[in-house]
Amino acid sequence: MLLKKLTEAFGPSGFEDEIRQVIYEEIKSYGDSIYTDALGTLIVETNLEAKGPKLLVVAHMDEVGFMIVDINDYGLLRFRPLGGVDPRILVSKPVLVGPNRLYGVIGSKAVHLQEPEEREHPLQLQQLYIDIGAHSREEAEKYVTVGDLAVFATKYEEVGDRRAKSKSFDDRVGCAVLIETLKKKFNLPIVYAFTVQEETGLRGAGPVAYRVKPDLAIVIEGTVCFDVVETPSHGQSTIQGAGPALSVVDSKTIGHRTFREHILEVGAQEGIPVQLRRTIGGANDIGAIHLTGMGIVSAAISVPTRYIHAPSQMISLDDFFNTVRLLEAVLRSIEQGGFSI
Amino acid sequence: MKDLIRSLTIPSGPSGYELPIKNDIRQIVTPFIDECYEDILGNLYAVKNAKSSSSDKTVMLVAHMDEPALSVIDMDDHGFLRIAPLGPLRPSALVGARVVFARTGRRGIVGADHGIALKDLEFAHLFIDIGVSNPTDANNYAQIGDAATFAYGFDEIGDHMIVGHALDNRVGCALLIDALQHAQSEYTIVGVFSAQQAVGSRGAKVAAHRIHPNVSLVLDVSPTGDTPKSENSALELGQGAGIKVLDASMVVAPKWRDSLIEAAKTAHARYQMDVSPHTTSDAGAIFLTQDGIPTCGLSIPARYLFTPSQMVHLDDVTSAQQILSSWLSRLG
């Protein structure tokens, strides 16, 4: 099961070795040339001699995670997030730590022991630690070194009707869409890139765009979705199950209008549900890509992801399959000359 | 100059959809330039070749033409439009504001949810009313992704002060147009009317990469410190054009800062030093491009930025015009 394999792989920003290997095993018999760049992005070139606009199709393979920054006398691990994590969601969550994937729990003072005023405020990062069951610094140091990484320990599971949860649909769902797509043949020069360090500031994508110099770029993402409990429509961003979401504006990009309209049209023709992302916060690799060189026409297509940047992210499997369908349909339309820059 | 500024403040130019102002500028500059083109980000380039064809040096003059705007992110069942800001607008400055949609020309009013104190106001509480009662009608005038800008136009206060919702940075655009029309230089002048400045100088970044000039000069407004309890700044209205020393995104190399001071002295134009550590400009995106680009800036002091009523002193515009002309003729 591809989504399970991808979402359970370890790969905080800057430390994508395991997930990169997992992806490589999936795709190694496809593509004309497969390599990594200096930052660690996995690049797959296909059909570069074909006519037509050169495309760069991107999903980031890193996930939000943590770095161990100190070990205290009690054998407890102090940590800092890699990527944007809300400290309020961390307490009591199980994590996997270090190269041996040691099981740990993010701990803090029990509610019984908290002073009344402590209960008024959410726990802050400096009040939290990872407990790996060690009794002392010396014992902990046998297993963990400062600089080791940790990720949420969540397993992939299917939930309810056609939904699934995992620790890292942002953006392993995008990686899965790319993998499914690069197994298909297109009469177009397409470069697929599984980028690094997106969560720490879109760092991997710019160098790839600079190297590839594409005419068009498409990013496949997992994006915010809060279509729950009395949220007004303009606070939801996206609706789960309503299809892939196209970015209009986010904090790093004003979307390319003509390209977005083309993708909407393709979705309508093919009977694929498509929605617009109705919020302005957040960003994705397009923020770095569209400003590379003399500017690149780009679009972001996202799978709505509830509880993003948290231990149990949830997507609709229908949205995932519809994103695979939409990307193929868009590439076919470009293949047939249906979109010119 | 005043008439040019007036005409430039009318067309809308939200970040990311600068078409109305761009079309007007293109029409104005076409008769006196050698080449004109656009790019993917929406920048407009206007090239004026050097006086002698043997020169291979280029100066890039940049004035952003975009203005902060309100982007439609959602529409309710009654046709009210929910919005998010493009650029540094404050919710409190928007309640009751009149706005216009750049793509369709439809006018609207910014309203706010009832019962929110001004200090607690967020963009999520605001909406635009375009005078329709259902989403079908609303869609004819504004769709998700469309952007609206202030719709107040141009005014004069006394003999010297001009007021407008888009003096930031149509004053800079006017100075750039004037330079393209009149300047004599040994350098090829590439005028860039840049796009998407208000959201982080995105247009300037790709323009600098494309042109890679020998030197660049940015024309923009800078906030003054001369109103009651204003932020601390030595910049004053009417005391001359600002010669950029630094802003939040860059420091001007002394050599190029001094070249502007020399140009001002030669032209007997008034100037003041512009130290604006809390504002950014296109200069910050340009000077770090590729192997680095020498970049300086001329600033027009302005009051009440990011409100519908920005104020500029005409004498400062004249000073900037004189300094720019002198600087361009001294290049080489």
XYZ file of C-alpha atoms in Angstrom:
673
model
C 0.000 0.000 0.000
C 1.732 3.103 -1.328
C 0.157 5.709 0.986
C 0.994 3.586 4.059
C 4.585 3.089 2.972
C 5.117 6.756 2.202
C 3.388 8.251 5.229
C 5.070 5.966 7.753
C 8.567 6.662 6.412
C 10.812 8.945 8.458
C 11.836 12.276 6.951
C 11.869 15.539 8.884
C 13.073 18.601 6.944
C 16.762 18.275 6.145
C 16.852 14.573 7.004
C 14.948 12.983 4.152
C 17.212 9.939 3.616
C 14.706 7.242 4.561
C 11.724 8.660 2.677
C 13.937 9.370 -0.351
C 15.016 5.726 -0.424
C 11.403 4.551 -0.109
C 10.392 6.760 -3.044
C 13.422 5.687 -5.070
C 12.487 2.007 -4.688
C 9.022 2.806 -6.048
C 10.190 4.725 -9.099
C 13.597 3.330 -10.009
C 12.365 1.458 -13.082
C 10.717 4.598 -14.492
C 12.266 7.780 -15.860
C 15.311 8.301 -18.068
C 17.549 9.708 -15.402
C 17.207 9.686 -11.625
C 19.503 11.665 -9.349
C 19.637 13.860 -6.254
C 20.854 17.446 -6.151
C 23.135 19.072 -3.587
C 20.291 19.736 -1.139
C 18.960 16.186 -1.409
C 15.978 16.609 -3.713
C 15.195 13.473 -5.731
C 14.849 14.351 -9.414
C 13.373 12.120 -12.124
C 13.734 13.219 -15.740
C 11.376 11.814 -18.339
C 11.192 12.300 -22.067
C 13.331 15.462 -22.192
C 13.779 15.215 -25.961
C 10.014 15.464 -26.511
C 8.535 18.633 -27.989
C 6.258 20.874 -26.019
C 6.630 22.947 -22.884
C 8.987 21.538 -20.273
C 7.184 20.756 -17.039
C 8.396 20.566 -13.486
C 6.058 18.566 -11.244
C 6.861 18.829 -7.563
C 5.902 17.325 -4.221
C 7.941 17.805 -1.080
C 8.988 14.646 0.739
C 9.988 16.217 4.055
C 7.571 16.331 6.978
C 7.313 18.424 10.130
C 9.379 16.837 12.891
C 11.611 17.586 15.837
C 15.287 17.820 16.651
C 16.677 16.736 20.012
C 18.635 19.705 21.344
C 19.480 18.641 24.899
C 19.333 15.696 27.287
C 18.730 16.513 30.946
C 19.872 14.801 34.138
C 16.668 12.744 34.301
C 17.234 11.316 30.829
C 14.500 13.483 29.305
C 15.000 14.969 25.838
C 14.494 18.641 25.054
C 13.464 19.263 21.472
C 12.697 21.932 18.914
C 10.315 21.640 15.963
C 11.546 21.524 12.377
C 8.755 23.269 10.513
C 5.640 24.929 11.875
C 4.116 22.982 14.749
C 1.630 24.346 17.252
C 3.121 23.526 20.713
C -0.418 23.206 22.119
C -1.020 19.965 20.218
C 2.141 18.207 21.363
C 1.582 17.004 24.914
C 1.085 13.220 25.370
C 1.793 12.387 21.724
C 3.893 9.305 20.941
C 6.978 9.884 18.799
C 9.770 7.902 17.171
C 13.268 9.105 18.044
C 16.658 8.771 16.373
C 18.167 6.285 13.943
C 16.792 3.304 15.883
C 13.262 4.741 15.839
C 13.015 4.499 19.593
C 9.493 4.894 20.946
C 8.991 7.984 23.098
C 6.204 10.094 24.572
C 6.018 13.872 24.736
C 5.458 14.458 28.430
C 4.570 17.249 30.828
C 3.219 17.776 34.311
C -0.060 15.923 35.015
C -3.200 17.991 35.419
C -3.436 16.909 39.108
C -0.170 18.622 39.904
C -0.717 21.825 37.986
C -1.375 25.034 39.896
C -4.712 26.650 38.983
C -2.968 29.381 36.994
C -0.925 26.803 35.085
C -4.158 25.249 33.869
C -5.158 28.580 32.363
C -2.375 28.520 29.781
C -1.523 26.004 27.089
C 1.789 24.240 27.577
C 4.724 25.886 25.896
C 7.613 24.220 24.166
C 9.999 24.721 27.067
C 7.600 22.853 29.390
C 7.594 19.786 27.158
C 10.100 16.973 26.748
C 10.350 13.570 25.109
C 10.458 10.641 27.534
C 12.140 7.515 26.113
C 11.993 5.617 29.398
C 15.567 6.381 30.414
C 16.355 7.046 34.096
C 19.386 9.248 33.664
C 21.379 11.283 31.206
C 23.900 8.457 30.927
C 21.228 5.920 30.053
C 19.551 8.200 27.531
C 22.882 8.968 25.888
C 23.294 5.275 25.092
C 20.392 5.597 22.650
C 20.115 9.228 21.662
C 22.546 11.946 20.612
C 21.839 15.652 20.539
C 20.968 16.413 16.912
C 18.898 13.240 16.494
C 15.462 13.625 14.948
C 11.972 12.624 15.974
C 8.637 12.327 14.173
C 5.086 11.523 15.253
C 4.593 7.753 15.658
C 1.177 7.642 13.980
C 0.411 4.624 11.778
C -1.486 4.911 8.533
C -5.071 3.724 8.984
C -8.194 3.972 6.896
C -10.978 5.685 8.813
C -14.718 5.638 8.288
C -15.934 5.980 4.735
C -13.042 6.478 2.277
C -10.873 8.510 4.613
C -7.446 7.881 6.045
C -5.192 9.273 8.770
C -1.424 9.383 9.032
C 1.354 11.573 10.413
C 2.471 13.024 7.108
C -0.095 13.364 4.334
C 1.519 16.814 4.046
C 3.075 16.048 1.622
C 3.428 12.319 1.206
C 0.023 12.378 -0.476
C 1.637 14.640 -3.078
C 4.553 12.213 -3.383
C 2.040 9.401 -3.985
C 0.337 11.454 -6.720
C 3.710 12.008 -8.410
C 4.637 8.329 -8.183
C 1.315 7.276 -9.725
C 1.771 9.875 -12.457
C 5.347 9.137 -13.427
C 4.374 5.547 -14.166
C 2.267 6.885 -17.038
C 3.707 7.939 -20.372
C 3.348 11.510 -21.620
C 4.665 12.874 -24.870
C 6.072 15.867 -22.984
C 9.387 16.679 -21.340
C 8.544 16.288 -17.647
C 10.844 16.501 -14.663
C 9.446 15.187 -11.388
C 11.031 16.429 -8.174
C 10.578 15.174 -4.623
C 11.863 18.209 -2.772
C 13.481 18.670 0.634
C 13.113 21.297 3.369
C 9.765 22.684 2.267
C 8.536 22.874 5.849
C 11.505 24.972 6.948
C 11.034 27.636 4.270
C 10.632 26.263 0.722
C 14.367 25.701 0.505
C 14.597 22.701 -1.802
C 12.315 23.934 -4.578
C 14.194 27.048 -5.759
C 17.414 25.214 -6.691
C 15.435 22.541 -8.586
C 13.578 25.198 -10.571
C 16.888 26.953 -11.240
C 18.395 23.679 -12.507
C 15.434 22.527 -14.611
C 14.327 25.928 -15.970
C 10.830 24.660 -16.780
C 8.206 26.471 -18.830
C 5.481 25.344 -16.441
C 5.507 24.109 -12.866
C 2.873 22.217 -10.905
C 3.093 21.530 -7.194
C 1.006 18.790 -5.589
C 0.423 19.494 -1.904
C -1.548 18.630 1.163
C -3.240 21.815 2.321
C -5.273 23.154 5.232
C -8.873 22.052 5.620
C -11.157 23.070 8.460
C -14.637 22.281 7.207
C -15.860 21.374 10.688
C -17.708 22.633 13.785
C -19.439 25.863 12.844
C -16.522 27.345 10.921
C -17.810 30.056 8.585
C -17.284 29.249 4.937
C -14.507 31.837 4.595
C -12.564 30.208 7.425
C -12.560 26.639 6.073
C -10.077 27.023 3.265
C -11.100 23.710 1.688
C -13.770 21.027 2.046
C -12.825 17.391 2.497
C -14.187 15.176 -0.257
C -14.929 18.092 -2.583
C -11.931 17.337 -4.783
C -8.450 18.743 -5.296
C -8.084 22.418 -4.338
C -6.433 24.999 -6.583
C -4.473 27.804 -4.927
C -5.586 31.338 -5.701
C -3.459 33.389 -3.317
C -1.271 32.327 -0.414
C 1.367 34.048 1.665
C 4.096 33.535 -0.948
C 2.280 33.463 -4.290
C -0.443 35.145 -6.269
C -1.519 32.269 -8.486
C -1.189 32.469 -12.260
C -4.735 33.179 -13.320
C -4.705 31.743 -16.845
C -3.088 28.478 -15.801
C -5.557 28.105 -12.910
C -8.480 28.715 -15.240
C -7.135 26.103 -17.639
C -6.928 23.524 -14.843
C -10.502 24.360 -13.744
C -11.664 23.892 -17.319
C -9.884 20.535 -17.627
C -11.512 19.404 -14.372
C -14.945 20.419 -15.664
C -14.427 18.642 -19.002
C -13.292 15.428 -17.341
C -15.975 15.508 -14.654
C -13.400 15.743 -11.870
C -14.543 17.786 -8.842
C -12.222 20.751 -8.253
C -12.448 23.467 -5.578
C -10.659 26.741 -4.936
C -8.568 27.116 -1.797
C -10.413 29.871 0.087
C -7.772 31.299 2.350
C -4.622 33.357 2.103
C -2.401 31.826 4.802
C 0.235 29.160 4.287
C 2.544 28.606 1.363
C 4.023 25.859 -0.768
C 6.989 25.248 -3.070
C 5.406 27.400 -5.801
C 6.355 30.403 -3.655
C 10.011 29.698 -4.431
C 9.548 28.264 -7.919
C 7.511 31.026 -9.558
C 10.144 33.655 -8.744
C 13.065 31.639 -10.087
C 15.022 33.066 -13.001
C 12.823 35.307 -15.090
C 9.663 33.871 -13.507
C 7.822 30.584 -14.073
C 4.129 30.013 -14.823
C 2.938 27.747 -12.023
C -0.006 26.234 -10.203
C -0.569 24.390 -6.941
C -3.070 21.530 -6.673
C -3.704 20.339 -3.139
C -5.417 17.492 -1.342
C -7.470 18.965 1.553
C -5.862 17.743 4.787
C -7.592 18.113 8.132
C -5.364 18.483 11.237
C -2.330 19.306 9.135
C 1.044 19.746 10.922
C -0.315 17.562 13.717
C 0.067 13.868 14.622
C -3.031 12.559 12.858
C -3.679 14.230 9.549
C -6.788 13.160 7.682
C -7.588 13.084 3.972
C -10.331 11.752 1.758
C -9.096 8.925 -0.463
C -11.473 10.189 -3.136
C -9.692 13.549 -3.090
C -6.404 11.677 -3.497
C -7.629 9.666 -6.505
C -9.245 12.735 -8.028
C -5.940 14.583 -7.696
C -4.200 11.767 -9.572
C -6.899 11.993 -12.246
C -6.712 15.771 -12.443
C -2.923 15.858 -12.793
C -3.055 13.278 -15.586
C -5.840 15.176 -17.357
C -3.911 18.451 -17.096
C -0.736 16.843 -18.471
C -2.741 15.252 -21.327
C -4.274 18.622 -22.166
C -0.820 20.221 -22.329
C 0.422 17.249 -24.367
C -2.335 18.003 -26.875
C -1.377 21.661 -27.070
C -4.357 22.757 -24.999
C -2.410 25.297 -22.993
C 0.206 27.701 -24.270
C 2.147 30.184 -22.224
C 3.911 66.460 -13.628
C 0.868 66.991 -11.430
C -1.463 66.096 -14.283
C 0.541 62.982 -15.043
C 0.351 61.892 -11.397
C -3.360 62.620 -11.352
C -3.998 60.450 -14.399
C -1.860 57.646 -12.993
C -3.708 57.515 -9.670
C -7.039 56.668 -11.286
C -6.474 53.183 -12.839
C -6.536 50.268 -10.435
C -3.448 48.089 -10.014
C -3.816 45.432 -7.341
C -0.765 43.256 -6.759
C -1.004 40.370 -9.208
C -3.519 42.039 -11.537
C -1.885 45.300 -12.576
C -3.508 45.334 -16.017
C -5.489 48.633 -15.868
C -2.560 50.768 -14.688
C -0.135 48.852 -16.899
C -2.169 49.443 -20.038
C -2.289 53.164 -19.312
C 1.443 53.398 -18.654
C 2.200 51.426 -21.802
C 0.147 53.818 -23.867
C 1.857 56.848 -22.339
C 5.451 55.650 -22.763
C 5.219 53.947 -26.175
C 5.819 57.132 -28.254
C 9.190 57.907 -26.676
C 10.830 54.559 -26.017
C 12.574 51.975 -28.221
C 11.078 48.753 -26.887
C 8.286 47.623 -24.589
C 7.407 44.180 -23.239
C 5.977 42.297 -20.260
C 6.876 39.165 -18.317
C 5.199 36.308 -16.457
C 4.976 38.131 -13.132
C 3.303 41.113 -14.815
C 6.203 43.576 -14.948
C 6.210 46.164 -17.738
C 9.603 46.922 -19.305
C 10.238 50.131 -21.257
C 13.655 50.409 -22.894
C 15.326 53.605 -24.064
C 18.592 53.006 -25.884
C 21.779 54.834 -24.930
C 22.645 58.085 -26.725
C 25.550 56.447 -28.512
C 25.192 52.934 -29.864
C 28.724 52.046 -28.731
C 27.680 52.002 -25.073
C 26.866 48.602 -23.624
C 25.997 49.692 -20.111
C 22.512 49.488 -18.640
C 20.770 51.298 -15.835
C 17.525 49.808 -14.539
C 15.032 52.313 -13.104
C 12.303 50.649 -11.081
C 8.971 51.987 -9.878
C 6.330 49.575 -8.695
C 2.938 50.162 -10.239
C 0.935 47.842 -7.999
C -0.944 48.871 -4.877
C -2.148 46.912 -1.847
C -5.495 45.279 -2.474
C -8.269 43.081 -1.143
C -8.457 39.621 -2.643
C -11.799 37.804 -2.727
C -11.483 34.451 -0.978
C -15.134 33.493 -0.587
C -18.673 34.533 -1.397
C -21.760 33.965 0.754
C -25.355 33.117 -0.198
C -26.308 36.799 -0.395
C -23.435 37.784 -2.655
C -21.231 39.378 0.018
C -17.550 38.860 -0.687
C -15.114 37.744 1.997
C -11.639 39.151 1.602
C -8.001 38.835 2.575
C -5.297 41.484 2.198
C -2.656 41.623 -0.515
C -0.025 43.826 1.059
C 0.184 45.762 4.326
C -3.370 47.009 4.794
C -4.914 47.385 8.256
C -8.496 46.209 8.856
C -9.276 49.376 10.832
C -8.417 51.584 7.843
C -10.896 49.739 5.652
C -14.310 49.903 7.298
C -16.582 51.928 5.043
C -13.937 52.248 2.369
C -14.966 52.502 -1.259
C -13.205 50.041 -3.501
C -13.137 49.048 -7.163
C -12.464 45.679 -8.782
C -9.593 45.907 -11.242
C -10.849 43.272 -13.667
C -14.465 44.367 -13.970
C -14.527 47.965 -12.755
C -17.329 47.113 -10.318
C -17.426 49.338 -7.270
C -18.073 48.184 -3.745
C -18.050 49.131 -0.073
C -16.152 47.418 2.715
C -18.460 46.376 5.549
C -17.750 44.705 8.869
C -19.511 42.097 11.007
C -21.545 43.824 13.739
C -20.256 44.158 17.281
C -16.502 43.977 16.769
C -14.456 46.707 18.466
C -12.168 48.517 16.054
C -9.059 47.298 17.841
C -10.201 43.668 17.573
C -11.095 43.925 13.922
C -9.570 41.268 11.673
C -9.911 40.628 7.972
C -12.179 37.671 8.749
C -14.733 40.252 10.005
C -14.718 42.270 6.781
C -16.597 41.840 3.537
C -17.225 43.759 0.342
C -20.765 44.695 -0.633
C -21.064 45.108 -4.398
C -24.773 45.857 -4.365
C -26.096 42.456 -5.387
C -28.232 39.994 -3.463
C -27.070 36.578 -4.630
C -23.898 34.751 -5.691
C -24.987 34.407 -9.320
C -25.155 38.179 -9.751
C -22.004 38.666 -7.671
C -20.109 36.333 -9.995
C -20.669 38.691 -12.895
C -18.626 41.365 -11.158
C -16.193 39.594 -8.882
C -14.964 36.032 -8.561
C -12.736 34.296 -6.060
C -9.223 35.527 -6.777
C -10.340 38.940 -8.063
C -8.850 41.927 -6.290
C -10.190 45.350 -5.361
C -8.292 48.549 -4.607
C -9.300 51.860 -3.044
C -11.452 54.070 -5.257
C -10.903 57.669 -4.146
C -8.798 59.229 -6.880
C -6.866 62.461 -6.600
C -7.201 65.654 -4.621
C -5.260 68.823 -3.938
C -4.857 70.549 -0.600
C -3.570 74.102 -0.898
C -0.971 74.918 -3.523
C 1.567 72.202 -2.814
C -0.025 69.099 -1.366
C -1.514 66.311 -3.411
C -3.589 63.502 -1.968
C -4.534 60.133 -3.431
C -5.127 56.494 -2.571
C -2.346 55.345 -4.896
C 0.343 58.019 -4.654
C 2.315 55.007 -3.387
C 3.682 54.496 -5.958
C 2.168 56.268 -8.927
C 4.392 59.214 -7.985
C 7.353 56.927 -8.640
C 5.762 55.756 -11.902
C 5.322 59.383 -12.990
C 8.997 60.117 -12.275
C 10.013 57.041 -14.258
C 7.827 58.034 -17.202
C 9.283 61.537 -17.094
C 12.827 60.148 -17.093
C 12.119 57.859 -20.045
C 10.740 60.816 -21.955
C 13.403 63.397 -21.202
C 16.547 61.757 -19.901
C 19.823 61.843 -21.754
C 22.217 59.102 -20.723
C 25.255 57.211 -21.934
C 23.538 54.145 -20.494
C 20.654 52.228 -21.960
C 17.745 52.920 -19.636
C 15.484 49.999 -18.827
C 12.434 51.312 -17.025
C 10.658 48.629 -15.033
C 7.140 49.277 -13.833
C 7.252 46.448 -11.376
C 4.417 44.189 -10.287
C 3.660 42.574 -6.916
C 5.816 44.910 -4.799
C 3.233 45.171 -2.031
C 3.338 41.410 -1.430
C 7.134 41.264 -1.195
C 8.874 42.738 -4.248
C 8.236 39.655 -6.332
C 8.209 41.409 -9.687
C 11.468 43.237 -9.009
C 13.208 39.958 -8.214
C 12.617 38.425 -11.637
C 13.118 41.782 -13.415
C 16.573 42.137 -11.885
C 17.412 38.598 -12.963
C 16.300 39.313 -16.529
C 17.999 42.699 -16.962
C 21.056 42.215 -14.760
C 21.935 45.911 -15.109
C 25.195 47.643 -14.215
C 23.292 49.744 -11.719
C 19.710 50.061 -10.548
C 17.735 52.910 -9.005
C 14.403 52.441 -7.244
C 11.755 55.179 -7.198
C 9.308 54.777 -4.340
C 7.613 56.661 -1.526
C 8.895 56.655 2.059
C 6.880 57.406 5.215
C 7.625 60.712 6.946
C 8.044 61.315 10.663
C 6.489 64.772 10.703
C 2.917 64.168 11.895
C 1.689 64.087 15.532
C 3.104 61.056 17.364
C 4.342 59.539 14.120
C 7.045 56.960 13.986
C 10.508 58.381 14.531
C 11.961 59.480 11.201
C 13.806 62.588 10.072
C 11.993 62.590 6.756
C 9.694 65.613 6.341
C 7.216 66.602 3.698
C 8.442 69.473 1.530
C 12.105 69.248 2.512
C 13.276 67.626 -0.697
C 13.518 64.182 -2.252
C 14.829 61.401 -0.031
C 18.145 59.825 -0.946
C 17.950 56.271 0.311
C 20.521 55.314 2.926
C 18.878 52.081 3.996
C 15.566 50.350 4.495
C 14.573 47.112 6.200
C 15.696 45.060 3.230
C 18.978 46.660 2.156
C 21.721 49.221 2.672
C 22.799 51.419 -0.237
C 26.528 51.308 -0.979
C 28.006 54.719 0.002
C 29.440 55.190 -3.491
C 25.992 55.116 -5.074
C 24.310 57.071 -2.268
C 26.957 59.765 -2.731
C 26.442 59.743 -6.501
C 22.865 60.865 -5.843
C 24.011 63.558 -3.413
C 26.436 64.857 -6.044
C 23.664 64.804 -8.638
C 21.404 66.777 -6.279
C 24.107 69.378 -5.646
C 24.811 69.756 -9.356
C 21.115 70.276 -10.042
C 20.672 72.586 -7.002
C 17.850 70.314 -5.899
C 16.747 69.901 -2.290
C 17.285 66.528 -0.714
C 17.176 64.791 2.653
C 18.599 61.461 3.744
C 16.072 58.628 3.857
C 16.747 56.164 6.657
C 13.684 53.889 6.817
C 14.536 50.825 8.904
C 10.918 49.634 9.065
C 9.878 49.697 5.429
C 10.927 47.584 2.484
C 11.306 48.422 -1.170
C 12.113 46.741 -4.464
C 15.767 47.649 -3.821
C 16.050 44.768 -1.363
C 15.042 42.200 -3.975
C 17.198 43.715 -6.700
C 20.569 44.153 -5.006
C 20.890 40.468 -4.031
C 20.077 39.141 -7.515
C 22.598 36.859 -9.224
C 26.098 38.138 -8.400
C 24.740 41.297 -6.759
C 23.549 44.515 -8.406
C 24.584 48.020 -7.282
C 21.278 49.542 -6.213
C 20.297 52.954 -4.889
C 17.027 54.740 -4.333
C 15.232 58.054 -4.562
C 12.289 58.404 -2.202
C 9.333 60.722 -2.243
C 8.310 61.535 1.338
C 4.684 60.604 1.937
C 2.197 60.796 4.815
C -0.632 58.351 5.596
C 0.622 55.414 3.553
C -1.687 52.379 3.261
C -4.741 54.584 3.771
C -7.083 56.030 1.119
C -5.505 59.465 1.601
C -1.767 59.444 1.041
C -0.170 62.889 0.961
C 2.837 64.113 -1.005
C 4.419 67.570 -1.454
C 4.794 68.629 -5.089
C 8.128 70.354 -4.416
C 9.562 66.998 -3.335
C 8.451 65.492 -6.637
C 10.177 68.305 -8.497
C 13.368 67.757 -6.486
C 13.307 64.043 -7.276
C 12.779 64.824 -10.950
C 15.811 67.161 -10.988
C 18.052 64.745 -9.095
C 17.113 61.797 -11.311
C 17.732 63.745 -14.493
C 21.093 65.004 -13.217
C 22.110 61.524 -12.021
C 21.260 59.886 -15.350
C 23.201 62.474 -17.341
C 26.235 62.006 -15.083
C 26.305 58.200 -15.482
C 29.216 56.923 -17.502
